[in-house]
Amino acid sequence: MMYCIKCGEQISLNNNYIRDFRFCTRCGEENAERLKYRRETLKSLQAMNLESKIAQTRYLIKQSVQEFGLDHVYISYSGGKDSTVLSDIAKQLYPNILHIFANTTNEFPETIRHIKWENEVNKTNIITVTPHGSHNELWTFKRVVDTYGYPMFSKRVSNAIRTYQHALSERTKQNSIDYIQRNFKKYYSYIDLNISDKCCDKLKKEPIRKTAKKLGMQCAIIGILASESYQRKKDWLDYGCNVFYKRKDNQSRPLSFWTNDDIIEYIRKYNVRIPDLYSIGYSRTGCMYCGFGVHLESLPNRFQQLAKTHPVQYEYLAKNFGNFLNKCGIPI
Ligand code: SF4
Ligand SMILES: [Zn+2]
């Protein structure tokens, strides 16, 4: 028996919305209309010029501060170019606004240096959090991989493989296999490898959440762009930029409608300092050994690039994870 996720009406063959089986026909049509309108809104926001985008972003940041108070909002800071632009705009309004940076133990040395510079020279108010367990033991990337599995291919694929590997009954195991066959057929041959999506939770999300809670934070301001991925765009279509009281955690995403070109234009125009990694050919900062998206990269991929720019860190990768990456078909 299935029920429409919007109105709760029972769904039968006669009233099932054909393009999205979660809805009855009426709700499915309404939802399609709403999504069409939201897509057009996003497009027109993305078409604005840089100065209008900055004004809109400032407005959204102010809105979260008005809603929760300056002492209860923080910038979730990664040290990358998007969150550095966000930080630059937010500090013009609130110079001492709190930033929380999660050191995942898998950071480029350039990122760590940039955080140090931001904190000590640029006087940005940053707290660095590290991943610790309940007995205060440090969770390193290797420990997460050994305990749970490597973050590989994509979050969705890794999650599906973890679900399959932890299925408690034959029936759920078979359901997981069917799900993978239906949605990620080409990854089926990897389902018994040591893969999982737990890494981000352990190394990034949990440490930030724990500290934010301890400090009485109520809203995270995050520098993500809807144009970055299918998932982020979908999330914007559903929730917009400022998501207050709708989900477990309040979030403000005031750069959602920016594009990568806007970020670069802002950095050049306002002479914003970003980590040296960008000047040696990297287009992203983020974790050195992360496997999400690596299979889609043209060669040299991120690991081969690492071999050239950071030989010591590359040696560590090859020694500890070389065999595994080989089994996943990732050249290193
Ligand atoms: S970005 Fe990748 S490596 Fe870094 S914490 Fe998340 S899953 Fe782990
Ligand atoms: Zn309905």
Short mmCIF file of C-alpha atoms and ligand atoms in Angstrom, two decimals:
data_model
loop_
_atom_site.label_atom_id
_atom_site.label_comp_id
_atom_site.label_asym_id
_atom_site.label_seq_id
_atom_site.Cartn_x
_atom_site.Cartn_y
_atom_site.Cartn_z
CA MET A 1 0.00 0.00 0.00
CA MET A 2 1.39 3.39 -0.98
CA TYR A 3 0.35 6.85 0.13
CA CYS A 4 1.00 10.25 -1.46
CA ILE A 5 3.86 11.95 0.45
CA LYS A 6 2.06 15.29 0.25
CA CYS A 7 -1.65 14.76 0.90
CA GLY A 8 -1.51 11.26 2.37
CA GLU A 9 -4.12 9.91 -0.03
CA GLN A 10 -3.81 6.25 -0.91
CA ILE A 11 -2.14 5.77 -4.28
CA SER A 12 -3.54 3.29 -6.77
CA LEU A 13 -2.75 2.59 -10.40
CA ASN A 14 -5.42 5.13 -11.39
CA ASN A 15 -4.18 8.11 -9.41
CA ASN A 16 -0.39 7.60 -9.32
CA TYR A 17 1.59 10.51 -10.80
CA ILE A 18 3.53 8.80 -13.56
CA ARG A 19 6.69 10.93 -13.40
CA ASP A 20 7.16 10.61 -9.64
CA PHE A 21 5.54 7.62 -7.97
CA ARG A 22 5.69 9.22 -4.52
CA PHE A 23 2.79 11.52 -5.43
CA CYS A 24 -0.86 11.20 -6.33
CA THR A 25 -1.71 12.75 -9.73
CA ARG A 26 -2.96 16.06 -8.34
CA CYS A 27 -0.01 16.62 -5.95
CA GLY A 28 2.46 15.42 -8.60
CA GLU A 29 1.19 17.99 -11.08
CA GLU A 30 1.24 20.75 -8.45
CA ASN A 31 4.76 19.82 -7.46
CA ALA A 32 5.97 19.81 -11.08
CA GLU A 33 4.50 23.29 -11.54
CA ARG A 34 6.17 24.52 -8.35
CA LEU A 35 9.54 23.08 -9.38
CA LYS A 36 9.28 24.73 -12.79
CA TYR A 37 8.70 28.09 -11.12
CA ARG A 38 11.57 27.51 -8.67
CA ARG A 39 13.94 26.57 -11.52
CA GLU A 40 13.08 29.82 -13.30
CA THR A 41 13.62 31.80 -10.08
CA LEU A 42 17.03 30.20 -9.60
CA LYS A 43 17.98 30.98 -13.18
CA SER A 44 17.05 34.65 -12.81
CA LEU A 45 18.94 34.91 -9.49
CA GLN A 46 21.98 33.32 -11.13
CA ALA A 47 21.76 35.83 -13.98
CA MET A 48 22.11 38.86 -11.64
CA ASN A 49 25.34 40.85 -11.71
CA LEU A 50 27.95 40.52 -8.98
CA GLU A 51 26.97 43.63 -7.03
CA SER A 52 23.31 42.59 -6.87
CA LYS A 53 24.38 39.14 -5.69
CA ILE A 54 26.52 40.64 -2.94
CA ALA A 55 23.56 42.77 -1.81
CA GLN A 56 21.27 39.75 -1.73
CA THR A 57 23.84 37.69 0.15
CA ARG A 58 24.25 40.46 2.74
CA TYR A 59 20.48 40.57 3.15
CA LEU A 60 20.32 36.80 3.75
CA ILE A 61 23.15 36.88 6.32
CA LYS A 62 21.46 39.75 8.15
CA GLN A 63 18.22 37.81 8.17
CA SER A 64 19.83 34.87 10.01
CA VAL A 65 21.47 37.20 12.54
CA GLN A 66 18.16 38.96 13.14
CA GLU A 67 16.42 35.63 13.59
CA PHE A 68 18.89 33.94 15.97
CA GLY A 69 21.17 36.70 17.28
CA LEU A 70 24.84 37.20 16.46
CA ASP A 71 25.94 34.97 19.35
CA HIS A 72 23.97 32.03 17.97
CA VAL A 73 25.06 31.91 14.33
CA TYR A 74 28.39 30.77 12.90
CA ILE A 75 30.13 30.44 9.56
CA SER A 76 30.92 26.85 8.69
CA TYR A 77 34.38 27.52 7.33
CA SER A 78 36.39 25.11 5.14
CA GLY A 79 39.20 27.45 4.09
CA GLY A 80 38.21 26.98 0.42
CA LYS A 81 37.41 29.81 -1.97
CA ASP A 82 33.61 29.74 -1.58
CA SER A 83 33.64 29.87 2.19
CA THR A 84 36.40 32.52 2.11
CA VAL A 85 34.18 34.74 -0.06
CA LEU A 86 31.29 34.14 2.34
CA SER A 87 33.52 34.98 5.28
CA ASP A 88 34.69 38.20 3.59
CA ILE A 89 31.13 39.40 3.04
CA ALA A 90 29.91 38.36 6.50
CA LYS A 91 32.84 40.07 8.28
CA GLN A 92 31.99 43.39 6.61
CA LEU A 93 28.69 43.23 8.45
CA TYR A 94 29.82 41.47 11.62
CA PRO A 95 33.63 41.64 11.97
CA ASN A 96 33.78 39.21 14.87
CA ILE A 97 31.30 36.60 13.64
CA LEU A 98 32.32 33.10 14.74
CA HIS A 99 33.80 30.68 12.17
CA ILE A 100 34.10 26.94 12.86
CA PHE A 101 36.66 24.98 10.88
CA ALA A 102 36.73 21.16 11.00
CA ASN A 103 40.26 19.82 10.63
CA THR A 104 39.48 16.38 9.23
CA THR A 105 43.12 15.17 9.66
CA ASN A 106 43.03 14.87 5.87
CA GLU A 107 43.65 18.52 5.00
CA PHE A 108 46.18 19.95 2.60
CA PRO A 109 49.03 21.73 4.41
CA GLU A 110 48.10 24.85 2.42
CA THR A 111 44.60 24.81 3.93
CA ILE A 112 46.01 24.57 7.46
CA ARG A 113 48.42 27.43 6.71
CA HIS A 114 45.57 29.54 5.35
CA ILE A 115 43.47 28.96 8.48
CA LYS A 116 46.44 29.99 10.61
CA TRP A 117 46.86 33.17 8.53
CA GLU A 118 43.14 33.98 8.71
CA ASN A 119 43.17 33.53 12.44
CA GLU A 120 46.45 35.15 13.43
CA VAL A 121 47.02 37.81 10.77
CA ASN A 122 43.58 38.56 9.33
CA LYS A 123 42.07 38.37 12.83
CA THR A 124 39.14 36.19 11.75
CA ASN A 125 37.42 34.63 14.74
CA ILE A 126 37.97 30.92 13.97
CA ILE A 127 37.66 27.87 16.19
CA THR A 128 39.26 24.70 14.85
CA VAL A 129 37.57 21.43 15.82
CA THR A 130 39.14 17.98 15.50
CA PRO A 131 37.37 14.62 15.44
CA HIS A 132 37.52 12.91 18.84
CA GLY A 133 35.63 9.90 20.15
CA SER A 134 33.92 9.51 23.52
CA HIS A 135 37.25 8.67 25.24
CA ASN A 136 38.87 11.70 23.62
CA GLU A 137 40.76 9.50 21.16
CA LEU A 138 41.55 11.09 17.80
CA TRP A 139 39.71 9.77 14.76
CA THR A 140 42.06 10.00 11.80
CA PHE A 141 41.06 9.44 8.19
CA LYS A 142 42.82 6.05 8.27
CA ARG A 143 40.99 5.03 11.40
CA VAL A 144 37.66 5.93 9.80
CA VAL A 145 38.55 3.93 6.68
CA ASP A 146 39.69 0.91 8.74
CA THR A 147 36.59 1.04 10.94
CA TYR A 148 33.84 1.99 8.49
CA GLY A 149 35.17 2.06 4.92
CA TYR A 150 36.59 4.43 2.32
CA PRO A 151 34.45 7.30 0.95
CA MET A 152 34.48 6.34 -2.73
CA PHE A 153 32.66 7.26 -5.98
CA SER A 154 29.84 9.37 -4.47
CA LYS A 155 27.98 9.83 -1.22
CA ARG A 156 24.93 8.05 -2.63
CA VAL A 157 26.89 5.07 -3.96
CA SER A 158 28.91 4.73 -0.73
CA ASN A 159 25.71 4.94 1.29
CA ALA A 160 24.04 2.25 -0.81
CA ILE A 161 27.06 -0.06 -0.42
CA ARG A 162 27.19 0.51 3.35
CA THR A 163 23.45 -0.24 3.61
CA TYR A 164 23.99 -3.48 1.66
CA GLN A 165 26.95 -4.54 3.80
CA HIS A 166 25.09 -3.90 7.06
CA ALA A 167 21.76 -5.43 6.09
CA LEU A 168 20.52 -7.57 8.97
CA SER A 169 18.33 -9.96 7.04
CA GLU A 170 18.54 -11.70 3.68
CA ARG A 171 15.50 -9.73 2.57
CA THR A 172 17.02 -6.29 3.28
CA LYS A 173 20.25 -7.48 1.68
CA GLN A 174 18.34 -8.43 -1.47
CA ASN A 175 16.49 -5.08 -1.40
CA SER A 176 19.84 -3.29 -1.24
CA ILE A 177 21.17 -5.32 -4.16
CA ASP A 178 18.06 -4.49 -6.19
CA TYR A 179 18.45 -0.81 -5.32
CA ILE A 180 22.09 -0.77 -6.43
CA GLN A 181 21.31 -2.69 -9.62
CA ARG A 182 18.52 -0.25 -10.42
CA ASN A 183 20.34 2.99 -9.63
CA PHE A 184 24.10 2.35 -9.74
CA LYS A 185 24.52 -0.70 -11.93
CA LYS A 186 28.08 0.07 -12.91
CA TYR A 187 29.19 0.06 -9.26
CA TYR A 188 27.68 -3.34 -8.51
CA SER A 189 31.03 -5.11 -8.84
CA TYR A 190 32.42 -3.04 -5.92
CA ILE A 191 29.75 -3.89 -3.36
CA ASP A 192 32.01 -6.10 -1.27
CA LEU A 193 34.89 -3.63 -1.08
CA ASN A 194 35.61 -1.60 2.04
CA ILE A 195 33.40 1.40 1.09
CA SER A 196 31.16 3.58 3.24
CA ASP A 197 29.76 7.12 3.46
CA LYS A 198 30.43 7.51 7.21
CA CYS A 199 33.63 9.55 6.82
CA CYS A 200 32.08 13.04 6.57
CA ASP A 201 29.90 12.37 9.60
CA LYS A 202 32.84 11.23 11.72
CA LEU A 203 35.46 13.74 10.60
CA LYS A 204 33.44 16.83 9.80
CA LYS A 205 29.77 16.94 10.69
CA GLU A 206 29.84 15.42 14.20
CA PRO A 207 32.77 17.53 15.50
CA ILE A 208 31.18 20.74 14.16
CA ARG A 209 27.75 19.82 15.48
CA LYS A 210 29.11 18.92 18.90
CA THR A 211 31.01 22.19 19.28
CA ALA A 212 28.17 24.28 17.83
CA LYS A 213 25.79 22.74 20.33
CA LYS A 214 28.16 23.32 23.24
CA LEU A 215 28.44 26.98 22.25
CA GLY A 216 24.67 27.40 21.96
CA MET A 217 24.72 27.92 18.20
CA GLN A 218 21.37 27.76 16.45
CA CYS A 219 22.17 28.36 12.80
CA ALA A 220 25.08 27.52 10.48
CA ILE A 221 25.90 29.88 7.60
CA ILE A 222 27.32 27.78 4.79
CA GLY A 223 29.07 28.74 1.54
CA ILE A 224 27.57 26.23 -0.87
CA LEU A 225 26.38 26.88 -4.44
CA ALA A 226 23.31 25.32 -6.05
CA SER A 227 25.27 25.01 -9.30
CA GLU A 228 27.82 22.67 -7.67
CA SER A 229 25.83 19.47 -7.84
CA TYR A 230 22.49 17.91 -8.66
CA GLN A 231 21.82 17.37 -4.94
CA ARG A 232 22.54 20.99 -3.98
CA LYS A 233 20.33 22.32 -6.74
CA LYS A 234 17.52 19.98 -5.73
CA ASP A 235 17.91 21.09 -2.13
CA TRP A 236 17.65 24.76 -3.14
CA LEU A 237 14.54 24.07 -5.26
CA ASP A 238 12.93 22.46 -2.22
CA TYR A 239 14.08 24.79 0.55
CA GLY A 240 15.72 27.98 -0.79
CA CYS A 241 18.61 29.88 0.82
CA ASN A 242 17.59 30.38 4.44
CA VAL A 243 16.14 27.23 5.90
CA PHE A 244 14.83 28.06 9.35
CA TYR A 245 12.70 25.72 11.49
CA LYS A 246 12.06 23.33 8.63
CA ARG A 247 14.67 20.68 9.27
CA LYS A 248 16.64 19.34 12.20
CA ASP A 249 19.35 22.02 11.82
CA ASN A 250 18.80 25.63 10.79
CA GLN A 251 20.94 26.68 7.85
CA SER A 252 21.63 29.81 5.86
CA ARG A 253 23.15 29.27 2.38
CA PRO A 254 23.49 32.87 1.20
CA LEU A 255 25.74 32.05 -1.79
CA SER A 256 23.36 29.46 -3.25
CA PHE A 257 22.69 31.46 -6.43
CA TRP A 258 26.36 32.33 -7.08
CA THR A 259 28.32 30.54 -9.80
CA ASN A 260 31.97 29.58 -9.75
CA ASP A 261 32.68 32.52 -12.09
CA ASP A 262 31.11 34.93 -9.58
CA ILE A 263 33.36 33.56 -6.84
CA ILE A 264 36.45 34.08 -9.01
CA GLU A 265 35.29 37.55 -10.03
CA TYR A 266 34.76 38.52 -6.38
CA ILE A 267 38.19 37.22 -5.33
CA ARG A 268 39.90 39.18 -8.10
CA LYS A 269 37.88 42.35 -7.70
CA TYR A 270 38.24 42.57 -3.92
CA ASN A 271 41.68 41.00 -3.74
CA VAL A 272 40.67 38.24 -1.31
CA ARG A 273 43.39 35.91 -0.12
CA ILE A 274 42.74 32.19 -0.73
CA PRO A 275 44.96 29.14 -0.05
CA ASP A 276 48.05 28.74 -2.29
CA LEU A 277 46.63 25.45 -3.57
CA TYR A 278 44.66 27.30 -6.24
CA SER A 279 47.80 28.85 -7.65
CA ILE A 280 49.44 25.43 -8.13
CA GLY A 281 46.63 24.10 -10.27
CA TYR A 282 44.00 22.81 -7.84
CA SER A 283 40.43 23.85 -8.49
CA ARG A 284 39.25 22.66 -5.09
CA THR A 285 40.65 22.37 -1.58
CA GLY A 286 38.87 19.74 0.54
CA CYS A 287 40.29 16.49 1.82
CA MET A 288 43.45 15.13 0.16
CA TYR A 289 42.43 11.48 0.06
CA CYS A 290 38.69 11.79 -0.51
CA GLY A 291 37.40 9.42 -3.18
CA PHE A 292 34.12 11.20 -3.92
CA GLY A 293 34.07 12.17 -7.58
CA VAL A 294 37.60 10.95 -8.32
CA HIS A 295 36.36 8.35 -10.85
CA LEU A 296 34.88 11.18 -12.97
CA GLU A 297 38.09 13.19 -13.22
CA SER A 298 40.15 13.27 -16.37
CA LEU A 299 43.78 12.22 -15.94
CA PRO A 300 45.88 13.22 -14.15
CA ASN A 301 43.29 12.79 -11.39
CA ARG A 302 43.58 14.36 -7.91
CA PHE A 303 45.79 11.53 -6.60
CA GLN A 304 48.16 11.70 -9.55
CA GLN A 305 48.29 15.47 -9.11
CA LEU A 306 49.08 14.88 -5.42
CA ALA A 307 52.07 12.75 -6.45
CA LYS A 308 53.55 15.80 -8.15
CA THR A 309 52.66 18.54 -5.69
CA HIS A 310 52.78 16.69 -2.33
CA PRO A 311 55.04 13.60 -2.67
CA VAL A 312 55.10 12.84 1.07
CA GLN A 313 51.31 12.80 1.37
CA TYR A 314 51.11 10.78 -1.86
CA GLU A 315 53.49 8.14 -0.45
CA TYR A 316 51.18 7.76 2.54
CA LEU A 317 48.17 7.32 0.25
CA ALA A 318 49.94 4.77 -1.96
CA LYS A 319 51.24 2.77 1.02
CA ASN A 320 47.98 2.65 2.96
CA PHE A 321 45.28 2.73 0.31
CA GLY A 322 47.04 1.87 -2.98
CA ASN A 323 45.69 -1.68 -3.17
CA PHE A 324 42.17 -0.60 -2.37
CA LEU A 325 42.21 2.20 -4.97
CA ASN A 326 43.54 -0.28 -7.49
CA LYS A 327 40.59 -2.61 -6.83
CA CYS A 328 38.26 0.34 -7.38
CA GLY A 329 39.86 0.97 -10.76
CA ILE A 330 41.27 4.36 -9.71
CA PRO A 331 44.69 5.09 -11.24
CA ILE A 332 47.12 6.62 -8.78
S1 SF4 B 1 35.21 15.25 2.24
FE1 SF4 B 1 35.62 13.07 1.89
S2 SF4 B 1 37.49 12.60 3.05
FE2 SF4 B 1 36.73 14.61 3.78
S3 SF4 B 1 35.54 14.13 5.56
FE3 SF4 B 1 34.11 14.13 3.83
S4 SF4 B 1 34.06 12.03 3.06
FE4 SF4 B 1 35.83 12.22 4.43
ZN ZN B 2 -1.47 13.87 -3.01
#
